[in-house]
């Protein structure tokens, strides 16, 4: 397995030399993760991938226990992508005082909208574990996918606000040939659901095409395309790239919807025309 080393304890990480790039993951790696690794590889001397299914970002009743765990395949993909170190800590290593009794990172108002409205404790768990990984691995740069766009925006904001000294880099979403954004949870889709799942990327295309007509037209076009597939969204939102409200110019269209068992998320950049008079 080339020079790949699996490391389980923070002490083993202290021996790393030179600059460090980190790709945090929860395993169940797919081609989207491999692209993150390939993007990160030339950015530093040592490339670390963390594999840790983080309990604090799952609410009770969510899929923590049966989140896909594909260890052997994950290691093969890491080796193939030129990763130096896989950091795979135990829960007790990451949460020495337990998962309930912790100092946690408060994501603030941006963590309470969109995904945060539906999953109120999610981003608190994500930011906490990412802050811990930054503290343990001490990366110079960390690479995340744009697929989880709100997560990326919040991690950027955290790194800046808490002065963590890590450059946060976002990578474009990797898609299946029909446009479905790659995700570890896509494997939960039954065949008929897999066909309907393309609704999200098609809705994004429709929304982006309506950009010159303003926010309402974008949301209407995207929602109509979802309805063609019988998909009812949790939200179809248009925001500025940093998740505040846009009126015109550069923006982001974000969609979330349950298709069968998994909730699917997707997003695209778009350019908005001015909001029509009187609307
Ligand atoms: O995107 C993920 O896989 C997770 O949310 C992350 C960033 C690895 C934190 O557990």
Tab-separated table of C-alpha atoms and ligand atoms in Angstrom:
chain	number	residue	atom	x	y	z
A	1	UNK	CA	0.000	0.000	0.000
A	2	UNK	CA	2.754	2.483	-1.064
A	3	UNK	CA	3.876	4.734	1.781
A	4	UNK	CA	0.409	4.924	3.367
A	5	UNK	CA	0.408	4.776	7.180
A	6	UNK	CA	-2.626	4.377	9.432
A	7	UNK	CA	-2.352	6.414	12.617
A	8	UNK	CA	-4.759	6.140	15.564
A	9	UNK	CA	-3.395	8.477	18.238
A	10	UNK	CA	-2.539	12.177	18.412
A	11	UNK	CA	1.003	11.253	19.584
A	12	UNK	CA	1.704	9.575	16.217
A	13	UNK	CA	0.719	12.792	14.448
A	14	UNK	CA	3.337	14.843	16.267
A	15	UNK	CA	6.148	13.320	14.193
A	16	UNK	CA	4.866	14.785	10.910
A	17	UNK	CA	7.310	17.006	9.077
A	18	UNK	CA	6.961	19.905	6.633
A	19	UNK	CA	3.672	21.422	5.550
A	20	UNK	CA	0.472	19.426	6.039
A	21	UNK	CA	-2.728	19.199	3.990
A	22	UNK	CA	-5.806	17.614	5.606
A	23	UNK	CA	-8.896	16.105	3.967
A	24	UNK	CA	-11.424	15.355	6.748
A	25	UNK	CA	-13.881	12.542	5.912
A	26	UNK	CA	-16.235	10.096	7.565
A	27	UNK	CA	-15.041	7.291	5.272
A	28	UNK	CA	-17.343	5.489	2.777
A	29	UNK	CA	-15.066	7.172	0.271
A	30	UNK	CA	-16.160	7.725	-3.341
A	31	UNK	CA	-14.723	9.500	-6.390
A	32	UNK	CA	-15.696	12.870	-4.931
A	33	UNK	CA	-13.394	12.255	-1.954
A	34	UNK	CA	-10.639	11.050	-4.298
A	35	UNK	CA	-10.865	14.385	-6.137
A	36	UNK	CA	-10.437	16.214	-2.805
A	37	UNK	CA	-7.308	14.140	-2.107
A	38	UNK	CA	-5.911	14.772	-5.584
A	39	UNK	CA	-6.562	18.477	-5.162
A	40	UNK	CA	-4.869	18.490	-1.759
A	41	UNK	CA	-1.858	16.349	-2.765
A	42	UNK	CA	0.278	19.123	-4.332
A	43	UNK	CA	-0.653	21.691	-1.667
A	44	UNK	CA	1.655	20.352	1.088
A	45	UNK	CA	4.523	17.973	1.868
A	46	UNK	CA	2.333	15.554	3.841
A	47	UNK	CA	-1.245	14.627	2.946
A	48	UNK	CA	-3.413	13.424	5.845
A	49	UNK	CA	-6.930	12.019	5.371
A	50	UNK	CA	-8.982	11.618	8.535
A	51	UNK	CA	-11.614	8.888	8.671
A	52	UNK	CA	-13.913	9.365	11.650
A	53	UNK	CA	-17.691	8.893	11.805
A	54	UNK	CA	-18.421	11.762	14.143
A	55	UNK	CA	-21.237	10.936	16.583
A	56	UNK	CA	-21.966	14.534	17.601
A	57	UNK	CA	-23.147	15.601	14.151
A	58	UNK	CA	-25.887	12.925	14.101
A	59	UNK	CA	-29.127	13.591	15.995
A	60	UNK	CA	-30.899	10.739	17.809
A	61	UNK	CA	-32.739	8.662	15.180
A	62	UNK	CA	-30.291	9.579	12.388
A	63	UNK	CA	-28.041	6.990	10.732
A	64	UNK	CA	-24.929	7.103	12.960
A	65	UNK	CA	-25.005	3.371	13.818
A	66	UNK	CA	-25.471	2.196	10.245
A	67	UNK	CA	-23.546	4.963	8.458
A	68	UNK	CA	-21.637	3.012	5.755
A	69	UNK	CA	-18.205	1.831	6.934
A	70	UNK	CA	-16.013	0.564	4.072
A	71	UNK	CA	-12.549	0.487	5.646
A	72	UNK	CA	-10.618	-1.717	3.169
A	73	UNK	CA	-11.968	0.095	0.124
A	74	UNK	CA	-11.270	3.465	1.816
A	75	UNK	CA	-7.618	2.546	2.397
A	76	UNK	CA	-7.212	1.398	-1.214
A	77	UNK	CA	-8.610	4.714	-2.478
A	78	UNK	CA	-6.315	6.688	-0.160
A	79	UNK	CA	-3.262	4.729	-1.335
A	80	UNK	CA	-4.258	5.266	-4.963
A	81	UNK	CA	-4.586	9.034	-4.412
A	82	UNK	CA	-1.112	9.322	-2.870
A	83	UNK	CA	-2.201	9.906	0.739
A	84	UNK	CA	0.622	9.660	3.307
A	85	UNK	CA	-1.344	9.255	6.550
A	86	UNK	CA	-4.847	8.029	7.353
A	87	UNK	CA	-5.800	9.337	10.792
A	88	UNK	CA	-8.545	7.081	12.173
A	89	UNK	CA	-9.066	7.894	15.864
A	90	UNK	CA	-11.397	6.157	18.336
A	91	UNK	CA	-14.405	8.099	19.661
A	92	UNK	CA	-12.707	8.258	23.100
A	93	UNK	CA	-9.664	9.914	21.520
A	94	UNK	CA	-11.768	12.656	19.962
A	95	UNK	CA	-14.153	12.997	22.936
A	96	UNK	CA	-12.151	12.133	26.071
A	97	UNK	CA	-14.887	13.575	28.343
A	98	UNK	CA	-17.716	11.852	26.432
A	99	UNK	CA	-19.875	13.192	23.655
A	100	UNK	CA	-22.481	14.862	25.928
A	101	UNK	CA	-20.308	16.858	28.264
A	102	UNK	CA	-18.189	18.903	25.913
A	103	UNK	CA	-16.986	22.339	25.096
A	104	UNK	CA	-18.597	22.665	21.659
A	105	UNK	CA	-18.244	25.206	18.844
A	106	UNK	CA	-21.360	27.386	18.443
A	107	UNK	CA	-21.960	27.872	14.705
A	108	UNK	CA	-23.960	31.084	15.273
A	109	UNK	CA	-26.828	32.301	13.079
A	110	UNK	CA	-25.472	30.813	9.827
A	111	UNK	CA	-25.679	27.393	11.466
A	112	UNK	CA	-29.369	27.863	12.283
A	113	UNK	CA	-30.654	28.366	8.715
A	114	UNK	CA	-31.215	25.837	5.875
A	115	UNK	CA	-29.766	22.499	7.088
A	116	UNK	CA	-29.487	23.950	10.585
A	117	UNK	CA	-33.229	24.615	10.729
A	118	UNK	CA	-33.932	20.930	10.043
A	119	UNK	CA	-30.961	19.532	11.977
A	120	UNK	CA	-30.464	22.006	14.853
A	121	UNK	CA	-27.454	20.251	16.458
A	122	UNK	CA	-25.710	19.180	13.240
A	123	UNK	CA	-23.290	22.030	12.588
A	124	UNK	CA	-22.338	22.273	16.252
A	125	UNK	CA	-21.075	18.688	15.914
A	126	UNK	CA	-19.413	19.287	12.542
A	127	UNK	CA	-17.562	22.441	13.624
A	128	UNK	CA	-16.511	20.870	16.912
A	129	UNK	CA	-14.966	17.804	15.293
A	130	UNK	CA	-13.313	19.859	12.541
A	131	UNK	CA	-11.817	22.206	15.155
A	132	UNK	CA	-10.505	19.161	17.052
A	133	UNK	CA	-9.036	17.689	13.844
A	134	UNK	CA	-7.361	21.020	13.073
A	135	UNK	CA	-5.906	21.034	16.605
A	136	UNK	CA	-4.632	17.465	16.384
A	137	UNK	CA	-3.338	17.395	12.794
A	138	UNK	CA	-2.246	21.090	12.694
A	139	UNK	CA	-2.749	21.366	8.922
A	140	UNK	CA	-1.619	24.355	6.888
A	141	UNK	CA	-4.479	23.765	4.472
A	142	UNK	CA	-7.715	21.735	4.668
A	143	UNK	CA	-9.801	20.700	1.666
A	144	UNK	CA	-13.607	20.214	1.679
A	145	UNK	CA	-16.208	19.556	-1.045
A	146	UNK	CA	-18.616	22.231	-2.228
A	147	UNK	CA	-21.407	19.607	-2.199
A	148	UNK	CA	-21.993	20.357	1.484
A	149	UNK	CA	-21.925	24.053	0.758
A	150	UNK	CA	-23.260	25.347	4.078
A	151	UNK	CA	-20.744	23.156	5.913
A	152	UNK	CA	-17.914	24.593	3.813
A	153	UNK	CA	-19.087	28.174	4.414
A	154	UNK	CA	-19.309	27.571	8.178
A	155	UNK	CA	-15.886	25.917	8.383
A	156	UNK	CA	-14.393	28.868	6.471
A	157	UNK	CA	-16.099	31.258	8.862
A	158	UNK	CA	-14.916	29.278	11.914
A	159	UNK	CA	-11.291	29.119	10.721
A	160	UNK	CA	-11.307	32.884	10.153
A	161	UNK	CA	-13.253	33.915	13.266
A	162	UNK	CA	-11.377	31.651	15.677
A	163	UNK	CA	-8.023	32.515	14.031
A	164	UNK	CA	-7.182	28.827	13.500
A	165	UNK	CA	-4.414	29.558	10.989
A	166	UNK	CA	-5.703	26.974	8.484
A	167	UNK	CA	-6.414	27.840	4.867
A	168	UNK	CA	-9.794	26.303	3.962
A	169	UNK	CA	-10.093	25.291	0.305
A	170	UNK	CA	-13.360	24.269	-1.418
A	171	UNK	CA	-13.489	21.844	-4.365
A	172	UNK	CA	-16.212	21.577	-7.016
A	173	UNK	CA	-18.814	18.836	-6.616
A	174	UNK	CA	-18.096	15.591	-8.473
A	175	UNK	CA	-21.153	14.212	-10.307
A	176	UNK	CA	-22.343	10.932	-11.777
A	177	UNK	CA	-22.812	11.012	-15.582
A	178	UNK	CA	-26.512	11.922	-15.211
A	179	UNK	CA	-25.665	14.846	-12.893
A	180	UNK	CA	-26.358	13.354	-9.440
A	181	UNK	CA	-23.864	14.784	-6.932
A	182	UNK	CA	-21.697	12.023	-5.459
A	183	UNK	CA	-22.420	11.276	-1.798
A	184	UNK	CA	-21.719	8.411	0.588
A	185	UNK	CA	-25.460	8.172	1.256
A	186	UNK	CA	-26.361	7.649	-2.459
A	187	UNK	CA	-25.823	3.931	-1.829
A	188	UNK	CA	-29.091	3.966	0.190
A	189	UNK	CA	-31.093	4.804	-2.983
A	190	UNK	CA	-33.286	2.009	-4.372
A	191	UNK	CA	-33.155	1.752	-8.218
A	192	UNK	CA	-36.384	3.735	-8.803
A	193	UNK	CA	-35.255	6.394	-6.296
A	194	UNK	CA	-31.860	6.591	-7.979
A	195	UNK	CA	-33.672	7.594	-11.204
A	196	UNK	CA	-35.684	10.295	-9.391
A	197	UNK	CA	-32.576	11.561	-7.601
A	198	UNK	CA	-31.455	13.296	-10.786
A	199	UNK	CA	-34.265	15.791	-10.032
A	200	UNK	CA	-31.933	17.861	-7.846
A	201	UNK	CA	-29.247	18.534	-10.442
A	202	UNK	CA	-31.911	19.183	-13.095
A	203	UNK	CA	-33.667	21.611	-10.763
A	204	UNK	CA	-30.359	23.411	-10.263
A	205	UNK	CA	-29.916	23.644	-14.056
A	206	UNK	CA	-33.438	25.096	-14.386
A	207	UNK	CA	-32.851	27.558	-11.551
A	208	UNK	CA	-29.492	28.713	-12.895
A	209	UNK	CA	-31.036	29.249	-16.368
A	210	UNK	CA	-33.644	31.577	-14.794
A	211	UNK	CA	-30.990	33.621	-12.948
A	212	UNK	CA	-31.341	36.768	-15.058
A	213	UNK	CA	-35.010	37.027	-13.978
A	214	UNK	CA	-34.224	37.281	-10.262
A	215	UNK	CA	-34.597	35.219	-7.087
A	216	UNK	CA	-38.316	34.393	-7.306
A	217	UNK	CA	-37.982	33.109	-10.874
A	218	UNK	CA	-34.999	30.949	-9.904
A	219	UNK	CA	-36.872	29.362	-7.011
A	220	UNK	CA	-40.012	28.837	-9.123
A	221	UNK	CA	-38.080	27.179	-11.982
A	222	UNK	CA	-36.172	24.867	-9.640
A	223	UNK	CA	-39.273	23.922	-7.635
A	224	UNK	CA	-41.228	23.149	-10.834
A	225	UNK	CA	-38.471	20.815	-12.070
A	226	UNK	CA	-38.450	18.957	-8.735
A	227	UNK	CA	-42.238	18.600	-8.987
A	228	UNK	CA	-41.835	16.984	-12.443
A	229	UNK	CA	-40.099	14.124	-10.601
A	230	UNK	CA	-42.524	14.132	-7.679
A	231	UNK	CA	-39.782	15.401	-5.372
A	232	UNK	CA	-40.900	17.685	-2.519
A	233	UNK	CA	-37.984	19.824	-1.331
A	234	UNK	CA	-37.072	20.611	2.259
A	235	UNK	CA	-35.849	23.902	0.844
A	236	UNK	CA	-34.953	25.640	-2.403
A	237	UNK	CA	-32.890	28.623	-1.295
A	238	UNK	CA	-31.028	31.407	-3.046
A	239	UNK	CA	-28.324	33.060	-0.969
A	240	UNK	CA	-25.194	35.090	-1.501
A	241	UNK	CA	-22.019	32.962	-1.666
A	242	UNK	CA	-21.391	33.565	2.064
A	243	UNK	CA	-24.991	32.519	2.900
A	244	UNK	CA	-26.397	35.996	3.587
A	245	UNK	CA	-29.386	37.237	1.525
A	246	UNK	CA	-28.633	38.311	-2.051
A	247	UNK	CA	-30.516	40.805	-4.197
A	248	UNK	CA	-28.488	40.579	-7.394
A	249	UNK	CA	-25.092	39.478	-8.660
A	250	UNK	CA	-23.159	36.362	-7.620
A	251	UNK	CA	-25.286	33.918	-5.642
A	252	UNK	CA	-25.758	30.282	-4.668
A	253	UNK	CA	-28.800	28.090	-5.251
A	254	UNK	CA	-29.137	25.328	-2.638
A	255	UNK	CA	-31.610	22.438	-2.648
A	256	UNK	CA	-32.310	19.692	-0.129
A	257	UNK	CA	-34.895	16.938	-0.532
A	258	UNK	CA	-35.535	13.459	0.743
A	259	UNK	CA	-35.618	10.882	-2.046
A	260	UNK	CA	-36.452	7.521	-0.463
A	261	UNK	CA	-34.265	6.966	2.594
A	262	UNK	CA	-31.496	9.544	2.096
A	263	UNK	CA	-31.798	13.300	2.229
A	264	UNK	CA	-29.947	14.652	-0.787
A	265	UNK	CA	-28.214	18.045	-0.905
A	266	UNK	CA	-26.935	19.880	-3.941
A	267	UNK	CA	-26.060	23.451	-4.945
A	268	UNK	CA	-24.746	25.564	-7.805
A	269	UNK	CA	-23.307	29.026	-8.283
A	270	UNK	CA	-25.460	31.401	-10.319
A	271	UNK	CA	-25.604	35.013	-11.401
A	272	UNK	CA	-28.783	36.892	-10.524
A	273	UNK	CA	-30.268	39.699	-12.541
A	274	UNK	CA	-31.850	42.595	-10.631
A	275	UNK	CA	-35.128	41.802	-8.830
A	276	UNK	CA	-37.969	43.027	-11.101
A	277	UNK	CA	-39.719	46.271	-9.995
A	278	UNK	CA	-42.664	45.739	-7.647
A	279	UNK	CA	-41.794	42.160	-6.659
B	1	LIG	O1	-18.361	16.160	5.329
B	1	LIG	C1	-18.069	15.259	6.149
B	1	LIG	O2	-17.764	14.137	5.784
B	1	LIG	C2	-18.115	15.562	7.642
B	1	LIG	O3	-19.148	16.429	7.946
B	1	LIG	C3	-16.770	16.079	8.188
B	1	LIG	C4	-16.411	17.437	7.594
B	1	LIG	C5	-15.671	15.083	7.897
B	1	LIG	C6	-16.877	16.260	9.709
B	1	LIG	O4	-17.189	15.067	10.346
